[in-house]
PDB file of C-alpha atoms in Angstrom:
ATOM      1  CA  MET A 384      -0.805   4.136  -9.945  1.00 72.00           C
ATOM      2  CA  ASN A 385      -0.040   0.240 -11.807  1.00 76.00           C
ATOM      3  CA  PHE A 386       2.825  -2.157 -10.039  1.00 81.00           C
ATOM      4  CA  SER A 387       1.965  -5.562 -11.851  1.00 81.00           C
ATOM      5  CA  ASN A 388       5.488  -6.127 -12.056  1.00 86.00           C
ATOM      6  CA  VAL A 389       5.812  -6.460  -8.483  1.00 94.00           C
ATOM      7  CA  PRO A 390       8.421  -9.668  -7.435  1.00 94.00           C
ATOM      8  CA  LYS A 391       6.861 -12.860  -6.113  1.00 94.00           C
ATOM      9  CA  GLU A 392       9.245 -12.749  -3.100  1.00 94.00           C
ATOM     10  CA  LEU A 393       7.488  -8.870  -2.405  1.00 96.00           C
ATOM     11  CA  SER A 394       3.741  -9.756  -2.812  1.00 95.00           C
ATOM     12  CA  HIS A 395       3.151  -9.699   0.787  1.00 95.00           C
ATOM     13  CA  LEU A 396       3.686  -5.996  -0.288  1.00 97.00           C
ATOM     14  CA  ASN A 397       0.892  -6.241  -2.474  1.00 97.00           C
ATOM     15  CA  VAL A 398      -0.933  -4.361   0.434  1.00 97.00           C
ATOM     16  CA  PHE A 399       0.048  -1.758   0.408  1.00 98.00           C
ATOM     17  CA  LEU A 400       0.890  -0.627  -2.820  1.00 98.00           C
ATOM     18  CA  ARG A 401      -2.689  -1.607  -2.982  1.00 97.00           C
ATOM     19  CA  CYS A 402      -3.677   0.922  -0.658  1.00 97.00           C
ATOM     20  CA  ALA A 403      -0.968   3.580  -2.460  1.00 97.00           C
ATOM     21  CA  SER A 404      -3.064   2.885  -5.601  1.00 96.00           C
ATOM     22  CA  ASP A 405      -6.828   3.938  -3.784  1.00 96.00           C
ATOM     23  CA  HIS A 406      -5.645   7.247  -2.340  1.00 97.00           C
ATOM     24  CA  SER A 407      -3.956   8.339  -5.090  1.00 96.00           C
ATOM     25  CA  ALA A 408      -5.858  10.380  -6.640  1.00 95.00           C
ATOM     26  CA  LYS A 409      -7.448  12.047  -3.881  1.00 96.00           C
ATOM     27  CA  ASN A 410      -4.508  11.991  -1.217  1.00 98.00           C
ATOM     28  CA  PRO A 411      -0.726  12.064  -1.641  1.00 98.00           C
ATOM     29  CA  THR A 412       0.140  11.429   1.572  1.00 98.00           C
ATOM     30  CA  ILE A 413      -1.299   8.666   2.471  1.00 98.00           C
ATOM     31  CA  THR A 414      -0.047   6.794  -1.265  1.00 98.00           C
ATOM     32  CA  TYR A 415       3.369   8.596   0.308  1.00 98.00           C
ATOM     33  CA  TYR A 416       3.614   6.984   3.233  1.00 98.00           C
ATOM     34  CA  CYS A 417       1.725   3.622   1.986  1.00 98.00           C
ATOM     35  CA  LEU A 418       4.748   3.473  -0.762  1.00 98.00           C
ATOM     36  CA  LEU A 419       7.296   4.773   1.594  1.00 97.00           C
ATOM     37  CA  HIS A 420       6.915   1.625   3.999  1.00 98.00           C
ATOM     38  CA  ALA A 421       6.147  -0.797   1.335  1.00 97.00           C
ATOM     39  CA  PHE A 422       9.939   0.331   0.466  1.00 96.00           C
ATOM     40  CA  GLN A 423      11.272   0.131   4.124  1.00 96.00           C
ATOM     41  CA  LYS A 424       9.572  -3.713   4.090  1.00 96.00           C
ATOM     42  CA  GLY A 425      11.203  -4.306   0.882  1.00 95.00           C
ATOM     43  CA  LEU A 426      14.819  -2.689   1.997  1.00 94.00           C
ATOM     44  CA  SER A 427      14.769  -4.912   4.668  1.00 92.00           C
ATOM     45  CA  MET A 428      14.961  -8.465   3.230  1.00 87.00           C
ATOM     46  CA  THR A 429      18.423 -10.219   3.377  1.00 81.00           C
ATOM     47  CA  GLN A 430      18.521 -11.575  -0.406  1.00 85.00           C
ATOM     48  CA  LYS A 431      18.130  -8.703  -2.727  1.00 86.00           C
ATOM     49  CA  SER A 432      17.441 -10.584  -6.271  1.00 92.00           C
ATOM     50  CA  PRO A 433      18.500  -7.800  -9.868  1.00 94.00           C
ATOM     51  CA  PRO A 434      14.355  -8.026  -9.691  1.00 94.00           C
ATOM     52  CA  ILE A 435      13.812  -6.984  -6.030  1.00 95.00           C
ATOM     53  CA  LYS A 436      15.955  -4.135  -6.853  1.00 94.00           C
ATOM     54  CA  ALA A 437      14.416  -3.101  -9.910  1.00 94.00           C
ATOM     55  CA  PHE A 438      11.339  -3.395  -8.338  1.00 95.00           C
ATOM     56  CA  LEU A 439      12.558  -0.853  -5.107  1.00 96.00           C
ATOM     57  CA  THR A 440      14.435   1.341  -7.597  1.00 95.00           C
ATOM     58  CA  THR A 441      10.705   2.159  -8.954  1.00 95.00           C
ATOM     59  CA  LEU A 442       9.333   2.967  -5.643  1.00 96.00           C
ATOM     60  CA  MET A 443      12.485   5.240  -4.674  1.00 97.00           C
ATOM     61  CA  ASP A 444      11.873   6.988  -7.925  1.00 97.00           C
ATOM     62  CA  LYS A 445       8.161   7.648  -7.481  1.00 97.00           C
ATOM     63  CA  LEU A 446       8.180   8.384  -3.302  1.00 97.00           C
ATOM     64  CA  GLU A 447      11.273  10.901  -4.615  1.00 98.00           C
ATOM     65  CA  GLU A 448       8.750  11.946  -7.248  1.00 97.00           C
ATOM     66  CA  LEU A 449       5.617  12.488  -4.453  1.00 97.00           C
ATOM     67  CA  LYS A 450       8.030  13.992  -2.222  1.00 97.00           C
ATOM     68  CA  ARG A 451       9.000  16.598  -5.396  1.00 97.00           C
ATOM     69  CA  ASN A 452       5.621  17.017  -6.954  1.00 97.00           C
ATOM     70  CA  ASN A 453       3.758  17.737  -3.126  1.00 97.00           C
ATOM     71  CA  SER A 454       6.687  20.067  -1.717  1.00 95.00           C
ATOM     72  CA  ASN A 455       4.835  22.437   0.561  1.00 96.00           C
ATOM     73  CA  CYS A 456       3.028  19.690   1.714  1.00 97.00           C
ATOM     74  CA  GLU A 457       3.924  19.616   5.323  1.00 98.00           C
ATOM     75  CA  GLU A 458       2.655  16.151   5.719  1.00 98.00           C
ATOM     76  CA  ILE A 459       5.009  13.659   3.101  1.00 98.00           C
ATOM     77  CA  ALA A 460       7.988  16.992   4.378  1.00 96.00           C
ATOM     78  CA  ASN A 461       7.689  15.916   7.302  1.00 96.00           C
ATOM     79  CA  GLU A 462       7.593  12.458   9.086  1.00 95.00           C
ATOM     80  CA  THR A 463       6.063  14.571  13.012  1.00 96.00           C
ATOM     81  CA  VAL A 464       3.785  15.945  11.060  1.00 97.00           C
ATOM     82  CA  GLY A 465       2.574  13.069   8.303  1.00 98.00           C
ATOM     83  CA  ILE A 466       3.033   9.852  10.381  1.00 97.00           C
ATOM     84  CA  PRO A 467      -0.115  11.455  13.273  1.00 97.00           C
ATOM     85  CA  TYR A 468      -2.189  12.640   9.917  1.00 98.00           C
ATOM     86  CA  VAL A 469      -1.724   8.853   8.221  1.00 98.00           C
ATOM     87  CA  GLU A 470      -2.755   7.825  12.547  1.00 97.00           C
ATOM     88  CA  GLN A 471      -5.612  10.585  12.379  1.00 98.00           C
ATOM     89  CA  TYR A 472      -6.852   9.422   9.186  1.00 98.00           C
ATOM     90  CA  ALA A 473      -6.777   4.905  10.061  1.00 98.00           C
ATOM     91  CA  LEU A 474      -8.991   5.769  12.448  1.00 98.00           C
ATOM     92  CA  LYS A 475     -11.710   7.842  10.323  1.00 98.00           C
ATOM     93  CA  LEU A 476     -11.639   4.637   7.738  1.00 98.00           C
ATOM     94  CA  PHE A 477     -11.868   2.187  11.118  1.00 97.00           C
ATOM     95  CA  ASP A 478     -14.826   4.675  12.592  1.00 97.00           C
ATOM     96  CA  ALA A 479     -17.110   4.833   9.248  1.00 97.00           C
ATOM     97  CA  ALA A 480     -16.270   0.840   8.523  1.00 97.00           C
ATOM     98  CA  TYR A 481     -17.531   0.169  11.933  1.00 96.00           C
ATOM     99  CA  GLN A 482     -20.710   2.345  12.135  1.00 97.00           C
ATOM    100  CA  ARG A 483     -21.382   0.476   8.454  1.00 96.00           C
ATOM    101  CA  ASP A 484     -20.979  -2.717  10.574  1.00 95.00           C
ATOM    102  CA  ILE A 485     -23.273  -1.683  13.407  1.00 96.00           C
ATOM    103  CA  ASN A 486     -25.583  -0.666  10.483  1.00 96.00           C
ATOM    104  CA  SER A 487     -25.810  -3.618   9.418  1.00 94.00           C
ATOM    105  CA  ASP A 488     -24.494  -2.894   6.338  1.00 92.00           C
ATOM    106  CA  PHE A 489     -21.403  -6.173   5.027  1.00 92.00           C
ATOM    107  CA  GLY A 490     -21.626  -5.246   1.701  1.00 95.00           C
ATOM    108  CA  PRO A 491     -17.709  -4.818  -0.538  1.00 96.00           C
ATOM    109  CA  ALA A 492     -17.047  -1.189   0.922  1.00 95.00           C
ATOM    110  CA  THR A 493     -17.331  -1.855   4.006  1.00 96.00           C
ATOM    111  CA  VAL A 494     -14.811  -4.492   3.898  1.00 96.00           C
ATOM    112  CA  LYS A 495     -12.564  -2.346   2.220  1.00 96.00           C
ATOM    113  CA  LEU A 496     -12.907   0.733   4.327  1.00 96.00           C
ATOM    114  CA  PHE A 497     -11.718  -1.679   7.217  1.00 97.00           C
ATOM    115  CA  LEU A 498      -8.543  -3.474   4.940  1.00 97.00           C
ATOM    116  CA  SER A 499      -7.439   0.322   4.296  1.00 97.00           C
ATOM    117  CA  ALA A 500      -8.077   0.939   8.055  1.00 98.00           C
ATOM    118  CA  ALA A 501      -6.027  -2.259   9.103  1.00 97.00           C
ATOM    119  CA  THR A 502      -3.949  -1.553   6.339  1.00 98.00           C
ATOM    120  CA  LEU A 503      -3.300   2.073   7.353  1.00 98.00           C
ATOM    121  CA  LEU A 504      -2.774   1.340  11.222  1.00 97.00           C
ATOM    122  CA  ASP A 505       0.014  -1.105   9.984  1.00 97.00           C
ATOM    123  CA  VAL A 506       2.234   1.005   8.259  1.00 97.00           C
ATOM    124  CA  VAL A 507       1.984   3.657  11.541  1.00 97.00           C
ATOM    125  CA  SER A 508       2.788   1.052  13.572  1.00 92.00           C
ATOM    126  CA  GLY A 509       5.772   0.590  11.310  1.00 83.00           C
ATOM    127  CA  VAL A 510       6.895   3.786  12.031  1.00 77.00           C
ATOM    128  CA  GLY A 511       7.647   3.421  16.002  1.00 58.00           C
ATOM    129  CA  GLU A 512       5.358   4.322  18.895  1.00 53.00           C
ATOM    130  CA  VAL A 513       2.010   4.422  18.499  1.00 49.00           C
ATOM    131  CA  GLY A 514      -0.736   5.682  19.787  1.00 56.00           C
ATOM    132  CA  ASP A 515      -3.056   4.484  22.391  1.00 58.00           C
ATOM    133  CA  ASP A 516      -5.908   5.087  19.782  1.00 60.00           C
ATOM    134  CA  VAL A 517      -3.941   2.745  17.208  1.00 52.00           C
ATOM    135  CA  SER A 518      -2.832  -0.216  20.029  1.00 52.00           C
ATOM    136  CA  TYR A 519      -7.071  -1.276  20.360  1.00 54.00           C
ATOM    137  CA  HIS A 520      -7.408  -1.259  17.539  1.00 50.00           C
ATOM    138  CA  LEU A 521      -4.488  -3.046  16.468  1.00 47.00           C
ATOM    139  CA  LEU A 522      -5.867  -5.208  18.974  1.00 50.00           C
ATOM    140  CA  ILE A 523      -9.344  -6.008  18.272  1.00 51.00           C
ATOM    141  CA  ARG A 524      -8.285  -6.115  15.012  1.00 47.00           C
TER     142      ARG A 524
END
C-alpha cells in the first residue's frame, strides 16, 4: 500500500497511513480502521483543495475495496465489533512492547510496537467512548 501522494496539508495523517500499510498484508481489519480514521480526520478539514479532495477520494475507494474484499469479516462490516477488536489488538501490541522494554530491549522493533499501539489507541479514541484500559494507556503515553 503506497501513500506517497499525500498532500502537505494532510501530512498529519501519515502516522495512520503508515500503520495501515504495516498491517495491510496480515490484518485487513487494522488497515481498514486506520484508513477510516485518516479519512475522517481529512474530511473534517474546513479547506479542501483539489489535491486534498483527490486524496480523500482515493482513500474512500480503498476503504470500499477493503470492505468489498472482506465482506465476510464481521469486524469490518460492523463497527460495534470492529472497534473493540482494534482496542484489544492495540493493547496486545502495547503489552508486547512493554515486555520488551522491561527486558531492556530498546531496539527499533520495540519502538515500532509502541508507536503502532499508540496509533491504534488514537484510532479507537477517535470513535467515541473508550474503555478504562485505553484511557490508562493514553494517559501514560
